[in-house]
CSV table of C-alpha atoms in Angstrom, one decimal:
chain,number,residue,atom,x,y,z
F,110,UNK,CA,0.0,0.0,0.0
F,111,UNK,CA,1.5,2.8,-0.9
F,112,UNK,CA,1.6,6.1,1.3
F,113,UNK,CA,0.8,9.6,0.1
F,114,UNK,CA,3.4,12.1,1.2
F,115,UNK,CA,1.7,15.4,0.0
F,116,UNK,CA,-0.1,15.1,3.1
F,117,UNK,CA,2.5,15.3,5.3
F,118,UNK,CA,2.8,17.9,7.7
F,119,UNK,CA,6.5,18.7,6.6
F,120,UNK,CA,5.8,19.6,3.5
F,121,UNK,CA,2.3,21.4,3.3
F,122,UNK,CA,2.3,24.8,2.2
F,123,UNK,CA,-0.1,26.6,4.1
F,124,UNK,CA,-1.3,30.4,2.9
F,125,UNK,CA,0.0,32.3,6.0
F,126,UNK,CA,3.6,30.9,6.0
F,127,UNK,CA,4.0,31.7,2.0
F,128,UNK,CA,3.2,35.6,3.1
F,129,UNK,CA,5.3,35.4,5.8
F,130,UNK,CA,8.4,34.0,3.6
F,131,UNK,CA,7.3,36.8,0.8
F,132,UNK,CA,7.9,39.7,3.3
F,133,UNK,CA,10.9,38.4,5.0
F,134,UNK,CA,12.3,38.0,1.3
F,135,UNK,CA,11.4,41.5,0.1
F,136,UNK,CA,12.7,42.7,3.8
F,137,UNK,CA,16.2,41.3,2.3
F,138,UNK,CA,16.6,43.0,-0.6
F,139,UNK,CA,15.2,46.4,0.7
F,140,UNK,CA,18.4,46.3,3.3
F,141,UNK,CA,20.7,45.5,0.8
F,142,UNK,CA,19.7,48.1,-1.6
F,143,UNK,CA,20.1,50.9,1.6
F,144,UNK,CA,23.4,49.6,2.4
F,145,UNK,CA,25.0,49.8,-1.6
F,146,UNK,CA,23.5,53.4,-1.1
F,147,UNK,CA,25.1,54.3,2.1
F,148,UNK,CA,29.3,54.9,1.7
F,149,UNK,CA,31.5,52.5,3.8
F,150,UNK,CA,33.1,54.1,7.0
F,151,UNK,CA,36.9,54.0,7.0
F,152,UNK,CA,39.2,54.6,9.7
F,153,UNK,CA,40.9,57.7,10.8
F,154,UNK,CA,44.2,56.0,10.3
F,155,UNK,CA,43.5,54.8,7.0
F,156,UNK,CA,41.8,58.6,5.6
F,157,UNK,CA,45.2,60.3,6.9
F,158,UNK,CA,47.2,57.9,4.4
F,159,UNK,CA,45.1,59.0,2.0
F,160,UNK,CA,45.5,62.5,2.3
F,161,UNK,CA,49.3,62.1,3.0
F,162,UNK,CA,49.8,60.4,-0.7
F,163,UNK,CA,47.8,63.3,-1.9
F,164,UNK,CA,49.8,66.0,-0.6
F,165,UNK,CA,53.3,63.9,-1.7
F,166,UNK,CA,51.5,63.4,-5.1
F,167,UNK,CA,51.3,67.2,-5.3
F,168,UNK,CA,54.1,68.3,-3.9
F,169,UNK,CA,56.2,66.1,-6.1
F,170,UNK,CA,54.5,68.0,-9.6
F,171,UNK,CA,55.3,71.1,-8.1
F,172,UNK,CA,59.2,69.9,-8.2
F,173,UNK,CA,59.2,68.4,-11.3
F,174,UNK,CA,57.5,71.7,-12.7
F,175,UNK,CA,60.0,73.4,-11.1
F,176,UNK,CA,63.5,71.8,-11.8
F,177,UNK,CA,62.3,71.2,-15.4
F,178,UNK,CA,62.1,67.6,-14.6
F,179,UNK,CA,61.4,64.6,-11.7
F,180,UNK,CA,62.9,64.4,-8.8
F,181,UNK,CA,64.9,61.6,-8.9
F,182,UNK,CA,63.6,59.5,-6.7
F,183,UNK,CA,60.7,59.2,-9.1
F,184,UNK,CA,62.9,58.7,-12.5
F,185,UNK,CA,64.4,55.5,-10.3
F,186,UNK,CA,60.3,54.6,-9.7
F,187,UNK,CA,59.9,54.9,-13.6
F,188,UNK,CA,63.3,52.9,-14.2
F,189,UNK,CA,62.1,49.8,-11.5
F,190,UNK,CA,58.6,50.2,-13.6
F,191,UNK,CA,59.8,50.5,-16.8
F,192,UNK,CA,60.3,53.3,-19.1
F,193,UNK,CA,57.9,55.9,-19.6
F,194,UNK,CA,56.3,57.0,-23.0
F,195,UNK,CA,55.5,60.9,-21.9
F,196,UNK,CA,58.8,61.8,-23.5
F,197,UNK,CA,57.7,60.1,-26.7
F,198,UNK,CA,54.5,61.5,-26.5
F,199,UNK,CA,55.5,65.3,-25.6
F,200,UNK,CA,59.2,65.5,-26.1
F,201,UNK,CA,62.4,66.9,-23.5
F,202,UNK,CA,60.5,70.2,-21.9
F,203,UNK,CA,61.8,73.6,-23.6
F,204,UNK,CA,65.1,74.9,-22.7
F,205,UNK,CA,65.6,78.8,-22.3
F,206,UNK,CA,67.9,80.2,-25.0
F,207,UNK,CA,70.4,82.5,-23.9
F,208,UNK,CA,71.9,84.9,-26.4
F,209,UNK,CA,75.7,84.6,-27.0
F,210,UNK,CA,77.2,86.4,-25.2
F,211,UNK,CA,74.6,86.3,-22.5
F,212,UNK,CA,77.1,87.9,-20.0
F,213,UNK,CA,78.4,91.4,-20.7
F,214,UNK,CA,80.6,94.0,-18.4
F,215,UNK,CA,80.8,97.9,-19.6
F,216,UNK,CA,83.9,99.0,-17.0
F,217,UNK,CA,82.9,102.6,-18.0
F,218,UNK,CA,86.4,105.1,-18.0
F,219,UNK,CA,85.0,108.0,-16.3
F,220,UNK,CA,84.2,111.3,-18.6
F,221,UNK,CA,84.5,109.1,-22.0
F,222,UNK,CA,80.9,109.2,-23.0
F,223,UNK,CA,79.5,106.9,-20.2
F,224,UNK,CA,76.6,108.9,-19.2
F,225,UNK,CA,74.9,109.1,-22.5
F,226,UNK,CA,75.6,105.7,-22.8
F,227,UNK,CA,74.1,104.3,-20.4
F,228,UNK,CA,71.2,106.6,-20.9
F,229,UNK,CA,70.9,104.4,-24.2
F,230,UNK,CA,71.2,101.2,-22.2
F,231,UNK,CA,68.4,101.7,-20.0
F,232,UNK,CA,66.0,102.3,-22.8
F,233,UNK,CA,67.4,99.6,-24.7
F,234,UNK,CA,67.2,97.1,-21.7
F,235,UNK,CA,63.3,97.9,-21.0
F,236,UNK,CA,62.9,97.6,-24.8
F,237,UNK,CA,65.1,94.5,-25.6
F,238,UNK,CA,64.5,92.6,-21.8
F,239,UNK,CA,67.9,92.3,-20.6
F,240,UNK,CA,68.7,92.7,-17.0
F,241,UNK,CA,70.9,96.3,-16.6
F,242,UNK,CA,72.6,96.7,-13.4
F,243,UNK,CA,74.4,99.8,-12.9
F,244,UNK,CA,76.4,100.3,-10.0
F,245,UNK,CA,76.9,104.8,-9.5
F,246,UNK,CA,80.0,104.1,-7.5
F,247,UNK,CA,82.5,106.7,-8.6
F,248,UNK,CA,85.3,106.4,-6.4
F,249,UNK,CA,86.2,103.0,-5.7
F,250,UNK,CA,87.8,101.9,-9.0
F,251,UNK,CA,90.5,100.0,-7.2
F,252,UNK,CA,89.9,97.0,-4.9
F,253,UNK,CA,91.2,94.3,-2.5
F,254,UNK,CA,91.0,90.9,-3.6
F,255,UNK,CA,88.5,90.0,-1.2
F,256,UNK,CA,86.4,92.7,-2.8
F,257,UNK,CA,87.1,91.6,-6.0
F,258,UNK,CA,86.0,88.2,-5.2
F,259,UNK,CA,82.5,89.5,-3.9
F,260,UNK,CA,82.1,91.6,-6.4
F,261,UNK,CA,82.7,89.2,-9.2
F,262,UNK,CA,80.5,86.8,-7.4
F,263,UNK,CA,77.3,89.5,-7.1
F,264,UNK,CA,77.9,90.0,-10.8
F,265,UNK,CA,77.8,86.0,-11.9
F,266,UNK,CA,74.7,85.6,-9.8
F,267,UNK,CA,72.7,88.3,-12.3
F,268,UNK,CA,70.3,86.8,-14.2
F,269,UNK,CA,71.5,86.4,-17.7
F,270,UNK,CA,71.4,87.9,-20.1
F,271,UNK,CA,72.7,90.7,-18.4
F,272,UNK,CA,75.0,93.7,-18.6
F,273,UNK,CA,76.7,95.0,-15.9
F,274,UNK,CA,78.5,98.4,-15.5
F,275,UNK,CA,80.3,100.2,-13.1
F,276,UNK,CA,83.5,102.8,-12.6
F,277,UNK,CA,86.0,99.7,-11.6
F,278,UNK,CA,89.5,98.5,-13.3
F,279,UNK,CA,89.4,95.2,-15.3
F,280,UNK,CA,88.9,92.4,-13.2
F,281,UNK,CA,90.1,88.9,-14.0
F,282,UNK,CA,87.7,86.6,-13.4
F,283,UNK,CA,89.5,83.5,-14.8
F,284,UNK,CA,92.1,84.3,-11.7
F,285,UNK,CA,89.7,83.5,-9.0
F,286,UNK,CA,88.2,80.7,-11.6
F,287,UNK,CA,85.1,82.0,-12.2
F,288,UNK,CA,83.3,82.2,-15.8
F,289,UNK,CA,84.7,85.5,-17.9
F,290,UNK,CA,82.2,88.1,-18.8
F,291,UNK,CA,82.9,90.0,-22.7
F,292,UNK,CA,84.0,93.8,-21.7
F,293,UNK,CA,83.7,96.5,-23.8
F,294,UNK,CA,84.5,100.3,-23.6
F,295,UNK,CA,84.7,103.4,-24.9
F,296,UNK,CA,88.0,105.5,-24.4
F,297,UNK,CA,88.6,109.4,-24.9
F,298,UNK,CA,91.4,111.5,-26.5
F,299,UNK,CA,93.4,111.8,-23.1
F,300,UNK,CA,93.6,115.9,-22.6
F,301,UNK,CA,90.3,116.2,-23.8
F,302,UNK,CA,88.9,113.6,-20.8
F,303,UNK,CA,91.3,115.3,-18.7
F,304,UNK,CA,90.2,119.1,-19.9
F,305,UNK,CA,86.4,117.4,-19.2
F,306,UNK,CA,86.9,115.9,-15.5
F,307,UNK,CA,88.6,119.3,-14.4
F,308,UNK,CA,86.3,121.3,-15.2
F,309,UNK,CA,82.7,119.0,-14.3
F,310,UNK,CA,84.4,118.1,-10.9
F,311,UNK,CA,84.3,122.1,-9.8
F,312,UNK,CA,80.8,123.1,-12.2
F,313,UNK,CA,79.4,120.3,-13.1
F,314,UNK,CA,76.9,120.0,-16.2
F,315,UNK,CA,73.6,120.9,-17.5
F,316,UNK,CA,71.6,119.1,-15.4
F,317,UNK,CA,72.0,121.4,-12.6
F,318,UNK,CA,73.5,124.4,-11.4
F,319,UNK,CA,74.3,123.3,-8.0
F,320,UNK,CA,75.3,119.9,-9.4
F,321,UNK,CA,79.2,120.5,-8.3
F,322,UNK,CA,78.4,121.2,-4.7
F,323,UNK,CA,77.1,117.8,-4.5
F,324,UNK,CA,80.0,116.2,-6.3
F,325,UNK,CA,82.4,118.1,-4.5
F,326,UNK,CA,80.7,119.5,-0.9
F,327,UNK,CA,84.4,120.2,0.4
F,328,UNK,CA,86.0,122.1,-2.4
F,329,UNK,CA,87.1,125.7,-1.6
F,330,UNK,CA,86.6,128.3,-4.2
F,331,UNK,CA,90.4,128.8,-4.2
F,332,UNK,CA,90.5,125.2,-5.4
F,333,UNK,CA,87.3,125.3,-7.4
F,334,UNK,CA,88.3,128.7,-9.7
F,335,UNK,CA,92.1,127.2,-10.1
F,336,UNK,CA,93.4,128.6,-13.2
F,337,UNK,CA,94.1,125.4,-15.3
F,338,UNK,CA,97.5,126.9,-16.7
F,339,UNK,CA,98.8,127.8,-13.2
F,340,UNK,CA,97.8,124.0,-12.1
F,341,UNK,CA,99.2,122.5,-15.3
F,342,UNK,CA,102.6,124.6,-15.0
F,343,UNK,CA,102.8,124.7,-11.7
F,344,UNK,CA,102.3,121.1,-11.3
F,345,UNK,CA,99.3,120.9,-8.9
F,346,UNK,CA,98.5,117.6,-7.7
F,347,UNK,CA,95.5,117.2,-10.0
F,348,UNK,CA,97.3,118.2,-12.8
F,349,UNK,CA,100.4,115.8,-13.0
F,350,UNK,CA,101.4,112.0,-12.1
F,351,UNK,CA,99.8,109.5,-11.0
F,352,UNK,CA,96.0,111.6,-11.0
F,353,UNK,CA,96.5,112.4,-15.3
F,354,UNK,CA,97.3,108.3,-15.2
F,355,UNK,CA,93.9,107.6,-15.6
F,356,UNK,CA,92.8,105.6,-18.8
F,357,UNK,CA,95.0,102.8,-18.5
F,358,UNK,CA,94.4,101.3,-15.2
F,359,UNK,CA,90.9,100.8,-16.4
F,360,UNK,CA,92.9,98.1,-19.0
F,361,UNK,CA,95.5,97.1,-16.9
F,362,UNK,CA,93.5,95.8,-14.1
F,363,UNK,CA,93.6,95.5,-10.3
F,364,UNK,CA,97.3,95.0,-9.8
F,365,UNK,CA,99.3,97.6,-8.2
F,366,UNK,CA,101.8,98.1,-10.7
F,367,UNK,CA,98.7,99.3,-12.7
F,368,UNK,CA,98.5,102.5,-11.1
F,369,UNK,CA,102.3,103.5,-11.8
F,370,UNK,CA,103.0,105.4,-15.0
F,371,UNK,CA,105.3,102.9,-17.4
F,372,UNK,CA,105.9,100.4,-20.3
F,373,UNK,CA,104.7,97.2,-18.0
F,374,UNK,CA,101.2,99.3,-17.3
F,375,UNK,CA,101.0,100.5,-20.8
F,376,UNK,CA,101.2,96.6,-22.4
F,377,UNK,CA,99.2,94.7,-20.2
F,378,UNK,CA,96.4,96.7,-20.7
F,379,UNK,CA,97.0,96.5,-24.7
F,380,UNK,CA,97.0,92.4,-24.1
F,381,UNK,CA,93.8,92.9,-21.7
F,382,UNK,CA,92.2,94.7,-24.5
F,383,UNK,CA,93.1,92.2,-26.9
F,384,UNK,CA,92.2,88.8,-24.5
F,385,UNK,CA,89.3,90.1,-22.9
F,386,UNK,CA,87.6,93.2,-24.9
F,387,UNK,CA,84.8,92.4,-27.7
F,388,UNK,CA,85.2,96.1,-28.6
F,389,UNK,CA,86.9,99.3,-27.4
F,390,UNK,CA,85.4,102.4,-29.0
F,391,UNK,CA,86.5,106.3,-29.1
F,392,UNK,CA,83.9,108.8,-28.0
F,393,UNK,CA,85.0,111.0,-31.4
F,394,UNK,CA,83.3,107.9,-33.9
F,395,UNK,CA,80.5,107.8,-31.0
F,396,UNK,CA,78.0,106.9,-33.7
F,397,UNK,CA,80.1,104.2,-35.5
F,398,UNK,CA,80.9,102.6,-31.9
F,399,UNK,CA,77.2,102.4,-31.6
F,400,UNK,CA,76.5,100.5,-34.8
F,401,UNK,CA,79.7,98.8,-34.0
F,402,UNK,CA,77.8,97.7,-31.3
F,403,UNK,CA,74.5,96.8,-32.7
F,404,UNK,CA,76.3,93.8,-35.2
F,405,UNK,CA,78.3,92.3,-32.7
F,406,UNK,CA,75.7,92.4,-29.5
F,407,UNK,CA,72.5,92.8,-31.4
F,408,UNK,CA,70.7,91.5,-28.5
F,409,UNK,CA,71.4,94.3,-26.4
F,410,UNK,CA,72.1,97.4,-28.9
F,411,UNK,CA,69.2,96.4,-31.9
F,412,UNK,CA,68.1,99.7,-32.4
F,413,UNK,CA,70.6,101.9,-30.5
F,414,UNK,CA,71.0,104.4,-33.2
F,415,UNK,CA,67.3,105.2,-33.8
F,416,UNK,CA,67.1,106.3,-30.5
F,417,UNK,CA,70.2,108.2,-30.4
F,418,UNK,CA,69.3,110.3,-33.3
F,419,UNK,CA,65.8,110.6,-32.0
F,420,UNK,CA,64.9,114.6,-31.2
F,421,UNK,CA,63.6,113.3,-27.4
F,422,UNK,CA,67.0,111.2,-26.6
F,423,UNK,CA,69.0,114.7,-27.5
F,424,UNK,CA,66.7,116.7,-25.1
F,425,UNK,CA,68.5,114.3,-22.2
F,426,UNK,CA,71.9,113.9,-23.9
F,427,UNK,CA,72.4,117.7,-23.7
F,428,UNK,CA,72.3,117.5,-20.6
F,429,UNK,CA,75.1,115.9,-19.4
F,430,UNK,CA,77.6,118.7,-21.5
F,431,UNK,CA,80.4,119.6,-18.7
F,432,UNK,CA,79.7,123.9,-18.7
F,433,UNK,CA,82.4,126.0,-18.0
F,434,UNK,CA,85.0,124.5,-20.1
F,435,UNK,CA,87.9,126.3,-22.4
F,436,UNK,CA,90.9,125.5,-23.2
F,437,UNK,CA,94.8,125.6,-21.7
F,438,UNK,CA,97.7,127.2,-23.3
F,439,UNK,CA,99.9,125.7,-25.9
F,440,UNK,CA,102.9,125.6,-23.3
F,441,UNK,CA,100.5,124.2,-20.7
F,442,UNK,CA,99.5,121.7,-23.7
F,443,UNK,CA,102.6,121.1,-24.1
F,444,UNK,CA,103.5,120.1,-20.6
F,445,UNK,CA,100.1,118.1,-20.3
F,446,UNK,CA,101.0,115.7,-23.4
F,447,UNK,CA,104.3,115.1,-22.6
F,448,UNK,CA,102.8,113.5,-18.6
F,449,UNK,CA,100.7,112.2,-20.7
F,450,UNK,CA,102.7,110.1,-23.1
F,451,UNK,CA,101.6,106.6,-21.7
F,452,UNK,CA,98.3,107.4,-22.4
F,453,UNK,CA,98.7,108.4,-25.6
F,454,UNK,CA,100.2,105.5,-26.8
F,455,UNK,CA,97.5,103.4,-25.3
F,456,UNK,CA,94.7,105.8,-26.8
F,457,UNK,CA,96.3,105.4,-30.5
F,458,UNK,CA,96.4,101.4,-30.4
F,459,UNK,CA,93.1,101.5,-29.1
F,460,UNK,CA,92.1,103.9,-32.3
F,461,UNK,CA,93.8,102.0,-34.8
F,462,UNK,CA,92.4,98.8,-33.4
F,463,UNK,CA,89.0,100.0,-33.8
F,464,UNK,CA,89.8,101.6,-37.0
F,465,UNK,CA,90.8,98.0,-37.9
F,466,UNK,CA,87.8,96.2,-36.5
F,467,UNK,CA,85.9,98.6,-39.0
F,468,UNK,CA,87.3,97.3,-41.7
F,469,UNK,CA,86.9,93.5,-41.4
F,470,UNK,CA,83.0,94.6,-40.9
F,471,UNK,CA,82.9,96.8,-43.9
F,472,UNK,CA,81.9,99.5,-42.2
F,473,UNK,CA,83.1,102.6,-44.2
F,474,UNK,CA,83.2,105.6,-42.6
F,475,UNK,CA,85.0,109.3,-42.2
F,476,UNK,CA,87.1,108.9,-39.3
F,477,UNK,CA,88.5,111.6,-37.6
F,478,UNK,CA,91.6,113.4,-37.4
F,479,UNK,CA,94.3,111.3,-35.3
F,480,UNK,CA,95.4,112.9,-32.0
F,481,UNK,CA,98.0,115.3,-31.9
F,482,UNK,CA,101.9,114.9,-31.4
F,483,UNK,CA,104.6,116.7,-29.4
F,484,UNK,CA,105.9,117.8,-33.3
F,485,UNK,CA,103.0,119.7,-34.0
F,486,UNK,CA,102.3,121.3,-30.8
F,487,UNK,CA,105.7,122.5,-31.2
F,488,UNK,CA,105.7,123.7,-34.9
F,489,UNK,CA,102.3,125.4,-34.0
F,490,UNK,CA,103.7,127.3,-31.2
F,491,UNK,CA,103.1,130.8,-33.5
F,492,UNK,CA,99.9,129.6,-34.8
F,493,UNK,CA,97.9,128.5,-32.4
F,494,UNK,CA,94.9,130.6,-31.9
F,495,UNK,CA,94.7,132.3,-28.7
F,496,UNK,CA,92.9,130.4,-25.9
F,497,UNK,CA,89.7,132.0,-24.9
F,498,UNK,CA,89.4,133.9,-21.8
F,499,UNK,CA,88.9,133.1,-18.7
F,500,UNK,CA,85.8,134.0,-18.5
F,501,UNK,CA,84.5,132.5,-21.8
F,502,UNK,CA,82.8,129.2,-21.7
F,503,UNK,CA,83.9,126.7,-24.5
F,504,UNK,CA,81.4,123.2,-24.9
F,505,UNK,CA,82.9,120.2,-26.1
F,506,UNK,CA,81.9,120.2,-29.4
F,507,UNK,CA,83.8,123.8,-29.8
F,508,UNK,CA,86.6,122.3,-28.3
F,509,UNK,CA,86.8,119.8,-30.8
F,510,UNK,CA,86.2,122.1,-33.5
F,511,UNK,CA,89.2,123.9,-32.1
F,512,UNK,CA,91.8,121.5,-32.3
F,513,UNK,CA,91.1,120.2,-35.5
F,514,UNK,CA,91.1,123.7,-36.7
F,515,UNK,CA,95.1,123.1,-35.2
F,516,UNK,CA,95.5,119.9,-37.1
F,517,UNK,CA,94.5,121.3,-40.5
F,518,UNK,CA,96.4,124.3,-39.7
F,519,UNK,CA,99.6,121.9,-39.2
F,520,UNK,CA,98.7,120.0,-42.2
């Protein structure tokens, strides 16, 4: 006989158990649909990690943004990893490209121009962004080595390009093994940079009346209204050796022997010049220096003559004219050239170098008549026209005019 199991109580469905095993089941999946919803908690401990990778993840950009490149603790990550393909994808970043030279030093020679140039350079460096730094210290040409050194130092640590200027002798930076700079100059027919600084240390120039009480508070007027004859013949201290030494030592450099007047001064300033100098000018072919300039430094001096010749740059170059000036005696000439010899000798290398440098550019241009020697100042002694009076004020361009008229007169 065979037994029927649907009856059993095991396995009977009744209705109220089947609703109650319908909620319990919808019950489920309503939980588990509020806790997908809700975010997981995480620990304190674990949220600082978190934000500590963060803040090393930026950090580390910010260097390799920076430095132009990972630190390189990360290139050793990349080279455990395995090479990286940004630099296929986006190339080596951009390098800055410094103009050759990039590093340039005008050791101005006081009263040979250097005010109007640098006048020029600081339109030129707003114009052309390079980093001008001019030092207005006039009376501390020579230095100690320690001085040198921090000087030379503060000048490597400009941003380049740069151009650097001052009232200093040559340094050698190569001596103290530290990266050259170029120089270049600009140099003066020697009595007529002498006539110049005699007569702007006691009246100073167009820019001011009282302009020579500030350069020199502690002059007397028996000092200040010196008769230039009577301080040339009477060999005043400002007149004579060492103080009418004054163009070479900016050449020769820092060494002592420098500031005595002599042969070994006199040729290591020509070797400086030739070793050390991209180009020495003379004030008289100011306007050929300057395109001299603006082919080998275009850089810096692109334009330089535009702005020279321009009607508002004249308005502010007239203004630095020493007033006041005339003219010494023939004998006092005389005198002054012959104390002078050293730096005459320097002055005419320096002019036929330039003169040569010219000529390998092609520049063709009418130079001016050469300086004048003992012979002539000698054969002139009957012609010379008179010096002006005391009284009478003579400009530089006047003075110029005046001894050339001597030159032709001698031709």
């Amino acid at each position: 006989m065979m037994k029927n199991f649907s009856s059993s109580p095991l396995h009977s469905n009744s209705p109220s158990q089947s609703q109650s095993a319908n909620h319990h089941i919808r019950n489920n999946k309503k939980y588990s649909f509020l806790s997908s919803a809700v975010p997981p908690r995480f620990p304190v401990r674990g949220y600082g990690f978190c934000m500590a990778a963060l803040f090393c993840f930026c950090f580390l950009s910010l260097l390799f943004q920076l430095n132009g490149g990972p630190p390189k603790i990360l290139q050793d990550i990349r080279q455990y990893l395995g090479k990286s393909t940004y630099l296929d994808d986006h190339g080596p970043p951009t390098l800055k490209v410094l103009p050759f030279p990039s590093q340039v030093v005008y050791n101005r020679v006081g009263k040979c121009g250097s005010r109007t140039v640098v006048i020029l350079l600081r339109l030129l460096a707003e114009k052309h962004q390079f980093n001008l730094v001019s030092a207005d210290i006039h009376n501390k040409t020579r230095l100690t080595k320690h001085e040198q050194v921090d000087l030379m130092n503060n000048i490597s640590s400009i941003p380049q390009p740069f151009l650097f200027t001052r009232h200093v002798h040559f340094l050698n930076f190569t001596r103290f093994r530290i990266e050259q700079p170029v120089y270049i100059n600009i140099v003066r027919d020697p009595i007529n940079r002498f006539l110049s600084n005699y007569f702007f240390r006691r009246f100073g120039d167009w820019r001011g009346e009282q302009n020579h009480q500030i350069r020199t508070p502690g002059m007397k007027d028996d000092e200040r209204y010196l008769d230039i004859n009577v301080c040339i013949l009477e060999n005043y201290p400002e007149c004579s050796n060492p103080r009418v030494f004054y163009i070479i030592p900016y050449f020769c450099g820092q060494h002592p022997q420098c500031r005595e007047p002599g042969v070994w001064a006199l040729e290591r300033a020509k070797q400086n010049v030739l070793d050390n100098y991209l180009l020495v000018g003379i004030l008289e072919e100011l306007e050929d220096v300057l395109l001299m300039l603006e082919r080998l430094l275009p850089h810096y001096f692109t334009g330089v003559l535009n702005i020279y010749k321009s009607p508002d740059y004249k308005k502010m170059g007239n203004m630095t004219g020493t007033v006041r000036k005339h003219t010494p005696t023939l004998e006092a000439l005389q005198v002054l050239y012959h104390r002078m010899r050293y730096e005459y000798d320097f002055y005419n290398f320096i002019r036929d170098q330039f003169h040569l440098m010219k000529r390998k550019i092609g520049l063709k241009s009418v130079s001016q008549p050469p300086a004048y020697s003992p012979a002539f100042l000698r054969d002139l002694s009957r012609r010379t026209p008179e010096p002006l009076n005391e009284n009478e004020e003579l400009d530089t361009e006047d003075l110029e005019d005046w001894i050339r008229v001597i030159y032709i007169t001698w031709l």
